[in-house]
PDB file of C-alpha atoms and ligand atoms in Angstrom:
ATOM      1  CA  UNK A   1      40.286 -49.474 -23.152  1.00  0.00           C
ATOM      2  CA  UNK A   2      40.033 -47.260 -19.599  1.00  0.00           C
ATOM      3  CA  UNK A   3      41.624 -43.554 -19.407  1.00  0.00           C
ATOM      4  CA  UNK A   4      42.778 -43.138 -16.096  1.00  0.00           C
ATOM      5  CA  UNK A   5      43.769 -39.222 -15.277  1.00  0.00           C
ATOM      6  CA  UNK A   6      45.559 -37.277 -13.104  1.00  0.00           C
ATOM      7  CA  UNK A   7      47.782 -33.951 -12.038  1.00  0.00           C
ATOM      8  CA  UNK A   8      50.553 -36.235 -11.912  1.00  0.00           C
ATOM      9  CA  UNK A   9      51.401 -39.396  -9.606  1.00  0.00           C
ATOM     10  CA  UNK A  10      47.894 -39.265  -7.017  1.00  0.00           C
ATOM     11  CA  UNK A  11      46.042 -41.409 -10.044  1.00  0.00           C
ATOM     12  CA  UNK A  12      48.690 -44.163 -10.292  1.00  0.00           C
ATOM     13  CA  UNK A  13      46.969 -45.830  -6.634  1.00  0.00           C
ATOM     14  CA  UNK A  14      43.951 -45.756  -8.481  1.00  0.00           C
ATOM     15  CA  UNK A  15      46.082 -47.666 -12.002  1.00  0.00           C
ATOM     16  CA  UNK A  16      47.664 -49.461  -9.095  1.00  0.00           C
ATOM     17  CA  UNK A  17      44.042 -50.889  -7.682  1.00  0.00           C
ATOM     18  CA  UNK A  18      42.677 -51.662 -11.229  1.00  0.00           C
ATOM     19  CA  UNK A  19      45.096 -53.549 -12.423  1.00  0.00           C
ATOM     20  CA  UNK A  20      45.003 -55.534  -9.592  1.00  0.00           C
ATOM     21  CA  UNK A  21      40.918 -55.672  -9.568  1.00  0.00           C
ATOM     22  CA  UNK A  22      41.541 -56.434 -13.995  1.00  0.00           C
ATOM     23  CA  UNK A  23      44.488 -57.612 -14.346  1.00  0.00           C
ATOM     24  CA  UNK A  24      44.431 -57.642 -18.222  1.00  0.00           C
ATOM     25  CA  UNK A  25      42.396 -53.868 -18.621  1.00  0.00           C
ATOM     26  CA  UNK A  26      43.972 -51.589 -21.775  1.00  0.00           C
ATOM     27  CA  UNK A  27      44.531 -48.134 -19.354  1.00  0.00           C
ATOM     28  CA  UNK A  28      46.044 -45.197 -21.200  1.00  0.00           C
ATOM     29  CA  UNK A  29      47.106 -43.802 -18.074  1.00  0.00           C
ATOM     30  CA  UNK A  30      48.463 -39.764 -18.629  1.00  0.00           C
ATOM     31  CA  UNK A  31      49.655 -36.847 -16.133  1.00  0.00           C
ATOM     32  CA  UNK A  32      48.925 -33.687 -16.757  1.00  0.00           C
ATOM     33  CA  UNK A  33      52.246 -32.388 -15.038  1.00  0.00           C
ATOM     34  CA  UNK A  34      52.620 -29.362 -16.796  1.00  0.00           C
ATOM     35  CA  UNK A  35      49.777 -27.820 -14.729  1.00  0.00           C
ATOM     36  CA  UNK A  36      50.506 -29.793 -11.317  1.00  0.00           C
ATOM     37  CA  UNK A  37      49.765 -28.748  -9.166  1.00  0.00           C
ATOM     38  CA  UNK A  38      45.392 -28.726 -10.034  1.00  0.00           C
ATOM     39  CA  UNK A  39      44.700 -27.580  -5.790  1.00  0.00           C
ATOM     40  CA  UNK A  40      46.435 -23.942  -6.619  1.00  0.00           C
ATOM     41  CA  UNK A  41      43.737 -24.011 -10.029  1.00  0.00           C
ATOM     42  CA  UNK A  42      40.414 -22.468 -10.561  1.00  0.00           C
ATOM     43  CA  UNK A  43      37.249 -24.076 -10.796  1.00  0.00           C
ATOM     44  CA  UNK A  44      36.790 -22.971 -14.466  1.00  0.00           C
ATOM     45  CA  UNK A  45      40.680 -23.960 -14.974  1.00  0.00           C
ATOM     46  CA  UNK A  46      40.893 -27.571 -13.826  1.00  0.00           C
ATOM     47  CA  UNK A  47      37.267 -27.616 -16.221  1.00  0.00           C
ATOM     48  CA  UNK A  48      38.980 -27.127 -19.185  1.00  0.00           C
ATOM     49  CA  UNK A  49      41.491 -29.288 -18.698  1.00  0.00           C
ATOM     50  CA  UNK A  50      39.929 -31.647 -17.308  1.00  0.00           C
ATOM     51  CA  UNK A  51      37.606 -31.493 -20.911  1.00  0.00           C
ATOM     52  CA  UNK A  52      40.986 -32.098 -22.611  1.00  0.00           C
ATOM     53  CA  UNK A  53      42.198 -35.073 -21.088  1.00  0.00           C
ATOM     54  CA  UNK A  54      38.494 -36.117 -22.016  1.00  0.00           C
ATOM     55  CA  UNK A  55      39.213 -35.333 -26.079  1.00  0.00           C
ATOM     56  CA  UNK A  56      42.805 -36.793 -25.590  1.00  0.00           C
ATOM     57  CA  UNK A  57      41.940 -40.451 -24.525  1.00  0.00           C
ATOM     58  CA  UNK A  58      38.835 -40.237 -26.591  1.00  0.00           C
ATOM     59  CA  UNK A  59      41.735 -39.841 -29.631  1.00  0.00           C
ATOM     60  CA  UNK A  60      42.893 -42.659 -28.597  1.00  0.00           C
ATOM     61  CA  UNK A  61      39.993 -44.774 -28.305  1.00  0.00           C
ATOM     62  CA  UNK A  62      38.907 -45.184 -24.835  1.00  0.00           C
ATOM     63  CA  UNK A  63      35.473 -46.197 -24.292  1.00  0.00           C
ATOM     64  CA  UNK A  64      35.504 -45.180 -20.782  1.00  0.00           C
ATOM     65  CA  UNK A  65      38.071 -43.125 -18.417  1.00  0.00           C
ATOM     66  CA  UNK A  66      38.548 -42.914 -14.517  1.00  0.00           C
ATOM     67  CA  UNK A  67      38.831 -39.489 -13.230  1.00  0.00           C
ATOM     68  CA  UNK A  68      41.773 -41.099 -10.855  1.00  0.00           C
ATOM     69  CA  UNK A  69      41.844 -36.612  -8.975  1.00  0.00           C
ATOM     70  CA  UNK A  70      40.426 -35.492  -6.322  1.00  0.00           C
ATOM     71  CA  UNK A  71      40.137 -32.073  -7.768  1.00  0.00           C
ATOM     72  CA  UNK A  72      38.958 -32.872 -11.048  1.00  0.00           C
ATOM     73  CA  UNK A  73      35.906 -35.134  -9.681  1.00  0.00           C
ATOM     74  CA  UNK A  74      34.828 -32.507  -6.725  1.00  0.00           C
ATOM     75  CA  UNK A  75      34.756 -29.123  -9.094  1.00  0.00           C
ATOM     76  CA  UNK A  76      34.781 -31.352 -12.572  1.00  0.00           C
ATOM     77  CA  UNK A  77      32.600 -34.470 -12.663  1.00  0.00           C
ATOM     78  CA  UNK A  78      29.345 -33.698 -12.961  1.00  0.00           C
ATOM     79  CA  UNK A  79      29.761 -31.082 -15.879  1.00  0.00           C
ATOM     80  CA  UNK A  80      31.774 -33.882 -17.686  1.00  0.00           C
ATOM     81  CA  UNK A  81      29.159 -35.954 -16.989  1.00  0.00           C
ATOM     82  CA  UNK A  82      26.186 -33.590 -18.538  1.00  0.00           C
ATOM     83  CA  UNK A  83      28.698 -33.008 -21.881  1.00  0.00           C
ATOM     84  CA  UNK A  84      29.994 -36.485 -22.927  1.00  0.00           C
ATOM     85  CA  UNK A  85      28.476 -39.708 -22.922  1.00  0.00           C
ATOM     86  CA  UNK A  86      30.749 -42.720 -22.734  1.00  0.00           C
ATOM     87  CA  UNK A  87      31.064 -43.540 -18.915  1.00  0.00           C
ATOM     88  CA  UNK A  88      33.051 -41.493 -16.506  1.00  0.00           C
ATOM     89  CA  UNK A  89      34.161 -42.844 -12.801  1.00  0.00           C
ATOM     90  CA  UNK A  90      35.479 -40.227 -10.119  1.00  0.00           C
ATOM     91  CA  UNK A  91      36.509 -40.700  -6.627  1.00  0.00           C
ATOM     92  CA  UNK A  92      33.861 -38.663  -4.531  1.00  0.00           C
ATOM     93  CA  UNK A  93      30.650 -40.485  -4.758  1.00  0.00           C
ATOM     94  CA  UNK A  94      32.633 -44.482  -3.997  1.00  0.00           C
ATOM     95  CA  UNK A  95      34.463 -42.631  -0.840  1.00  0.00           C
ATOM     96  CA  UNK A  96      31.498 -40.964   0.355  1.00  0.00           C
ATOM     97  CA  UNK A  97      29.081 -44.227   0.322  1.00  0.00           C
ATOM     98  CA  UNK A  98      32.062 -45.910   1.473  1.00  0.00           C
ATOM     99  CA  UNK A  99      32.333 -43.068   4.361  1.00  0.00           C
ATOM    100  CA  UNK A 100      28.872 -42.935   5.202  1.00  0.00           C
ATOM    101  CA  UNK A 101      29.307 -46.907   6.385  1.00  0.00           C
ATOM    102  CA  UNK A 102      31.879 -46.273   8.223  1.00  0.00           C
ATOM    103  CA  UNK A 103      29.984 -43.379  10.306  1.00  0.00           C
ATOM    104  CA  UNK A 104      28.735 -44.065  13.988  1.00  0.00           C
ATOM    105  CA  UNK A 105      27.745 -40.631  14.855  1.00  0.00           C
ATOM    106  CA  UNK A 106      30.983 -39.385  15.953  1.00  0.00           C
ATOM    107  CA  UNK A 107      33.978 -36.812  13.488  1.00  0.00           C
ATOM    108  CA  UNK A 108      33.963 -37.895   9.866  1.00  0.00           C
ATOM    109  CA  UNK A 109      37.432 -36.483   8.476  1.00  0.00           C
ATOM    110  CA  UNK A 110      38.528 -34.995   4.984  1.00  0.00           C
ATOM    111  CA  UNK A 111      42.718 -34.746   3.566  1.00  0.00           C
ATOM    112  CA  UNK A 112      42.273 -32.820  -0.280  1.00  0.00           C
ATOM    113  CA  UNK A 113      43.365 -30.472  -1.707  1.00  0.00           C
ATOM    114  CA  UNK A 114      42.794 -26.851  -1.249  1.00  0.00           C
ATOM    115  CA  UNK A 115      41.033 -26.322  -4.658  1.00  0.00           C
ATOM    116  CA  UNK A 116      38.418 -29.505  -2.868  1.00  0.00           C
ATOM    117  CA  UNK A 117      38.549 -27.533  -0.017  1.00  0.00           C
ATOM    118  CA  UNK A 118      36.990 -24.820  -1.746  1.00  0.00           C
ATOM    119  CA  UNK A 119      34.354 -26.107  -3.284  1.00  0.00           C
ATOM    120  CA  UNK A 120      32.911 -28.629  -0.922  1.00  0.00           C
ATOM    121  CA  UNK A 121      32.048 -30.507  -2.893  1.00  0.00           C
ATOM    122  CA  UNK A 122      33.131 -33.838  -0.216  1.00  0.00           C
ATOM    123  CA  UNK A 123      30.816 -31.547   2.804  1.00  0.00           C
ATOM    124  CA  UNK A 124      27.630 -31.138   0.841  1.00  0.00           C
ATOM    125  CA  UNK A 125      27.915 -35.172  -0.618  1.00  0.00           C
ATOM    126  CA  UNK A 126      27.878 -36.190   3.091  1.00  0.00           C
ATOM    127  CA  UNK A 127      25.600 -34.030   4.400  1.00  0.00           C
ATOM    128  CA  UNK A 128      23.046 -35.092   1.837  1.00  0.00           C
ATOM    129  CA  UNK A 129      23.545 -38.817   3.224  1.00  0.00           C
ATOM    130  CA  UNK A 130      24.006 -37.546   7.448  1.00  0.00           C
ATOM    131  CA  UNK A 131      22.687 -34.307   7.559  1.00  0.00           C
ATOM    132  CA  UNK A 132      23.885 -34.879  11.442  1.00  0.00           C
ATOM    133  CA  UNK A 133      27.536 -35.569  10.686  1.00  0.00           C
ATOM    134  CA  UNK A 134      29.966 -33.721  12.015  1.00  0.00           C
ATOM    135  CA  UNK A 135      32.823 -32.552   9.694  1.00  0.00           C
ATOM    136  CA  UNK A 136      36.099 -32.363   9.263  1.00  0.00           C
ATOM    137  CA  UNK A 137      38.165 -30.630   6.073  1.00  0.00           C
ATOM    138  CA  UNK A 138      41.902 -30.486   6.336  1.00  0.00           C
ATOM    139  CA  UNK A 139      43.881 -28.812   2.850  1.00  0.00           C
ATOM    140  CA  UNK A 140      46.991 -29.888   2.578  1.00  0.00           C
ATOM    141  CA  UNK A 141      48.358 -28.571  -0.399  1.00  0.00           C
ATOM    142  CA  UNK A 142      52.261 -29.809   0.376  1.00  0.00           C
ATOM    143  CA  UNK A 143      50.993 -33.821   0.519  1.00  0.00           C
ATOM    144  CA  UNK A 144      51.374 -33.834  -3.394  1.00  0.00           C
ATOM    145  CA  UNK A 145      54.724 -32.672  -3.699  1.00  0.00           C
ATOM    146  CA  UNK A 146      55.523 -34.613  -1.630  1.00  0.00           C
ATOM    147  CA  UNK A 147      54.533 -37.561  -3.363  1.00  0.00           C
ATOM    148  CA  UNK A 148      55.673 -35.665  -6.998  1.00  0.00           C
ATOM    149  CA  UNK A 149      58.926 -36.005  -4.697  1.00  0.00           C
ATOM    150  CA  UNK A 150      58.683 -39.824  -4.065  1.00  0.00           C
ATOM    151  CA  UNK A 151      58.782 -38.854  -0.638  1.00  0.00           C
ATOM    152  CA  UNK A 152      55.616 -41.636   0.825  1.00  0.00           C
ATOM    153  CA  UNK A 153      58.144 -43.706   2.711  1.00  0.00           C
ATOM    154  CA  UNK A 154      56.167 -43.891   6.331  1.00  0.00           C
ATOM    155  CA  UNK A 155      59.730 -43.121   7.358  1.00  0.00           C
ATOM    156  CA  UNK A 156      60.571 -40.052   5.544  1.00  0.00           C
ATOM    157  CA  UNK A 157      60.932 -37.270   8.050  1.00  0.00           C
ATOM    158  CA  UNK A 158      60.009 -34.241   5.518  1.00  0.00           C
ATOM    159  CA  UNK A 159      56.691 -36.479   5.245  1.00  0.00           C
ATOM    160  CA  UNK A 160      55.741 -37.121   8.965  1.00  0.00           C
ATOM    161  CA  UNK A 161      56.878 -33.435   9.276  1.00  0.00           C
ATOM    162  CA  UNK A 162      54.168 -32.204   7.248  1.00  0.00           C
ATOM    163  CA  UNK A 163      51.611 -35.036   7.828  1.00  0.00           C
ATOM    164  CA  UNK A 164      52.277 -34.024  11.818  1.00  0.00           C
ATOM    165  CA  UNK A 165      51.167 -30.882  11.652  1.00  0.00           C
ATOM    166  CA  UNK A 166      47.970 -31.427   9.097  1.00  0.00           C
ATOM    167  CA  UNK A 167      46.515 -33.800  11.067  1.00  0.00           C
ATOM    168  CA  UNK A 168      46.897 -32.161  14.115  1.00  0.00           C
ATOM    169  CA  UNK A 169      43.541 -30.707  14.360  1.00  0.00           C
ATOM    170  CA  UNK A 170      42.876 -35.611  14.700  1.00  0.00           C
ATOM    171  CA  UNK A 171      44.740 -36.379  17.352  1.00  0.00           C
ATOM    172  CA  UNK A 172      42.349 -34.981  20.050  1.00  0.00           C
ATOM    173  CA  UNK A 173      39.081 -36.132  17.289  1.00  0.00           C
ATOM    174  CA  UNK A 174      36.791 -39.100  18.556  1.00  0.00           C
ATOM    175  CA  UNK A 175      36.719 -39.747  14.245  1.00  0.00           C
ATOM    176  CA  UNK A 176      34.820 -42.052  12.674  1.00  0.00           C
ATOM    177  CA  UNK A 177      36.631 -42.590   9.662  1.00  0.00           C
ATOM    178  CA  UNK A 178      38.988 -40.365   7.125  1.00  0.00           C
ATOM    179  CA  UNK A 179      39.052 -39.941   3.972  1.00  0.00           C
ATOM    180  CA  UNK A 180      41.936 -38.790   2.250  1.00  0.00           C
ATOM    181  CA  UNK A 181      39.947 -37.501  -0.823  1.00  0.00           C
ATOM    182  CA  UNK A 182      42.884 -36.639  -2.846  1.00  0.00           C
ATOM    183  CA  UNK A 183      44.484 -39.575  -4.889  1.00  0.00           C
ATOM    184  CA  UNK A 184      48.297 -38.215  -3.697  1.00  0.00           C
ATOM    185  CA  UNK A 185      47.471 -38.711  -0.132  1.00  0.00           C
ATOM    186  CA  UNK A 186      47.112 -42.721  -0.768  1.00  0.00           C
ATOM    187  CA  UNK A 187      50.980 -43.485  -1.212  1.00  0.00           C
ATOM    188  CA  UNK A 188      50.625 -41.457   2.127  1.00  0.00           C
ATOM    189  CA  UNK A 189      48.298 -43.881   3.944  1.00  0.00           C
ATOM    190  CA  UNK A 190      51.265 -45.562   5.893  1.00  0.00           C
ATOM    191  CA  UNK A 191      52.774 -41.934   7.465  1.00  0.00           C
ATOM    192  CA  UNK A 192      48.749 -40.741   7.646  1.00  0.00           C
ATOM    193  CA  UNK A 193      47.632 -43.968   9.555  1.00  0.00           C
ATOM    194  CA  UNK A 194      51.231 -44.330  11.688  1.00  0.00           C
ATOM    195  CA  UNK A 195      50.121 -40.812  13.148  1.00  0.00           C
ATOM    196  CA  UNK A 196      45.775 -42.126  13.244  1.00  0.00           C
ATOM    197  CA  UNK A 197      46.392 -45.842  13.891  1.00  0.00           C
ATOM    198  CA  UNK A 198      42.187 -46.374  15.039  1.00  0.00           C
ATOM    199  CA  UNK A 199      40.909 -44.264  12.444  1.00  0.00           C
ATOM    200  CA  UNK A 200      40.033 -45.650   9.286  1.00  0.00           C
ATOM    201  CA  UNK A 201      41.647 -44.072   6.693  1.00  0.00           C
ATOM    202  CA  UNK A 202      39.117 -43.832   3.111  1.00  0.00           C
ATOM    203  CA  UNK A 203      40.826 -44.312   0.289  1.00  0.00           C
ATOM    204  CA  UNK A 204      39.414 -42.810  -2.424  1.00  0.00           C
ATOM    205  CA  UNK A 205      41.790 -44.202  -5.393  1.00  0.00           C
ATOM    206  CA  UNK A 206      41.280 -47.680  -4.059  1.00  0.00           C
ATOM    207  CA  UNK A 207      37.762 -47.616  -3.745  1.00  0.00           C
ATOM    208  CA  UNK A 208      37.601 -45.021  -7.163  1.00  0.00           C
ATOM    209  CA  UNK A 209      39.265 -47.906  -9.019  1.00  0.00           C
ATOM    210  CA  UNK A 210      36.597 -50.137  -7.069  1.00  0.00           C
ATOM    211  CA  UNK A 211      33.955 -48.772  -8.977  1.00  0.00           C
ATOM    212  CA  UNK A 212      35.298 -49.312 -12.012  1.00  0.00           C
ATOM    213  CA  UNK A 213      33.554 -52.001 -13.773  1.00  0.00           C
ATOM    214  CA  UNK A 214      35.821 -55.160 -14.209  1.00  0.00           C
ATOM    215  CA  UNK A 215      37.833 -54.573 -17.766  1.00  0.00           C
ATOM    216  CA  UNK A 216      39.491 -57.002 -19.920  1.00  0.00           C
ATOM    217  CA  UNK A 217      41.640 -57.089 -22.550  1.00  0.00           C
ATOM    218  CA  UNK A 218      45.210 -57.516 -23.851  1.00  0.00           C
ATOM    219  CA  UNK A 219      47.015 -56.110 -20.009  1.00  0.00           C
ATOM    220  CA  UNK A 220      48.273 -52.783 -22.269  1.00  0.00           C
ATOM    221  CA  UNK A 221      49.611 -49.963 -20.362  1.00  0.00           C
ATOM    222  CA  UNK A 222      50.224 -46.541 -21.878  1.00  0.00           C
ATOM    223  CA  UNK A 223      52.131 -43.875 -19.816  1.00  0.00           C
ATOM    224  CA  UNK A 224      51.721 -39.307 -21.289  1.00  0.00           C
ATOM    225  CA  UNK A 225      52.551 -37.057 -19.382  1.00  0.00           C
ATOM    226  CA  UNK A 226      52.043 -33.087 -20.343  1.00  0.00           C
ATOM    227  CA  UNK A 227      55.132 -32.389 -18.867  1.00  0.00           C
ATOM    228  CA  UNK A 228      58.863 -33.739 -17.413  1.00  0.00           C
ATOM    229  CA  UNK A 229      58.245 -37.495 -18.632  1.00  0.00           C
ATOM    230  CA  UNK A 230      61.301 -38.294 -17.097  1.00  0.00           C
ATOM    231  CA  UNK A 231      61.254 -37.283 -14.091  1.00  0.00           C
ATOM    232  CA  UNK A 232      57.185 -39.100 -13.684  1.00  0.00           C
ATOM    233  CA  UNK A 233      58.889 -41.664 -14.723  1.00  0.00           C
ATOM    234  CA  UNK A 234      61.210 -42.403 -12.648  1.00  0.00           C
ATOM    235  CA  UNK A 235      58.837 -42.067  -9.216  1.00  0.00           C
ATOM    236  CA  UNK A 236      56.100 -43.949 -11.389  1.00  0.00           C
ATOM    237  CA  UNK A 237      58.999 -46.168 -12.130  1.00  0.00           C
ATOM    238  CA  UNK A 238      59.832 -46.545  -7.859  1.00  0.00           C
ATOM    239  CA  UNK A 239      56.047 -46.317  -6.367  1.00  0.00           C
ATOM    240  CA  UNK A 240      54.521 -49.115  -8.931  1.00  0.00           C
ATOM    241  CA  UNK A 241      57.519 -50.869  -8.554  1.00  0.00           C
ATOM    242  CA  UNK A 242      57.164 -51.878 -12.038  1.00  0.00           C
ATOM    243  CA  UNK A 243      60.677 -50.369 -14.506  1.00  0.00           C
ATOM    244  CA  UNK A 244      58.440 -50.869 -17.528  1.00  0.00           C
ATOM    245  CA  UNK A 245      56.641 -47.506 -16.620  1.00  0.00           C
ATOM    246  CA  UNK A 246      57.796 -45.312 -19.849  1.00  0.00           C
ATOM    247  CA  UNK A 247      56.334 -42.197 -19.907  1.00  0.00           C
ATOM    248  CA  UNK A 248      55.948 -39.776 -23.056  1.00  0.00           C
ATOM    249  CA  UNK A 249      54.864 -36.341 -23.726  1.00  0.00           C
ATOM    250  CA  UNK A 250      52.094 -34.511 -24.932  1.00  0.00           C
ATOM    251  CA  UNK A 251      50.611 -31.532 -25.260  1.00  0.00           C
ATOM    252  CA  UNK A 252      47.300 -30.498 -24.115  1.00  0.00           C
ATOM    253  CA  UNK A 253      45.265 -27.563 -25.696  1.00  0.00           C
ATOM    254  CA  UNK A 254      43.071 -25.471 -24.232  1.00  0.00           C
TER     255      UNK A 254
HETATM  256  N1  DGL B 301      45.771 -35.775  -7.180  1.00  0.00           N
HETATM  257  C1  DGL B 301      44.822 -34.902  -6.842  1.00  0.00           C
HETATM  258  C2  DGL B 301      43.459 -35.164  -6.443  1.00  0.00           C
HETATM  259  O1  DGL B 301      43.378 -35.856  -6.432  1.00  0.00           O
HETATM  260  C3  DGL B 301      45.637 -33.502  -7.309  1.00  0.00           C
HETATM  261  C4  DGL B 301      46.595 -33.347  -6.259  1.00  0.00           C
HETATM  262  C5  DGL B 301      47.346 -31.777  -7.026  1.00  0.00           C
HETATM  263  O2  DGL B 301      47.011 -31.512  -8.125  1.00  0.00           O
HETATM  264  O3  DGL B 301      46.917 -31.096  -6.369  1.00  0.00           O
HETATM  265  O4  DGL B 301      43.143 -34.089  -5.875  1.00  0.00           O
END
């Protein structure tokens, strides 16, 4: 069984891709909705919360964990990989590899949470691979709330207005690829692509799911949240188009 973690609904985009790749995978999904948004937390808080999530998955019997959260991947994953021996996957390294393959000498863009942008983890990883590349990072915190409220369709006027605001630095920039460095943003890729139709999007959620080795099992899915499980379940059913989603509430002590 694999554990999939995010602060909220963003990681469901990775879960969807994981199910497409391995339909028989047994998955435990945990959303730390009580502490959302992770993009507003300090690096130490993100680390402690992610470590607590990891203990929860180990107690549930998970043999690997996908941190389907750009913020955890950027701020906490290397430290967790040092402390724990089970395979831990994140969204950063696989996305950087895909962005590298799309680089043609122009700008590479990164959209992420405030905490991820402040950590500079994506630019530092890209600079190691492509020291000469021009990089442009934009923090898009409102995207997280939009997705949490189910505002994901490409014609939604509120999402379009927010996307126009955040994407404005890219309208006159020759961008080889735009990394969606937060899994929530995957749900907004139709809106983002509508405004930047010629820019390849590097969707960290589906890329991270593709980096996980194929999984087998009985196709079981369990959902847990740390707060507001009924709201999470309703929006998750809508996003995944899966009426069977019914999350249970758990507490995640630090
Ligand atoms: N979906 C997460 C990420 O990839 C967290 C967003 C948030 O809670 O701020 O960064």
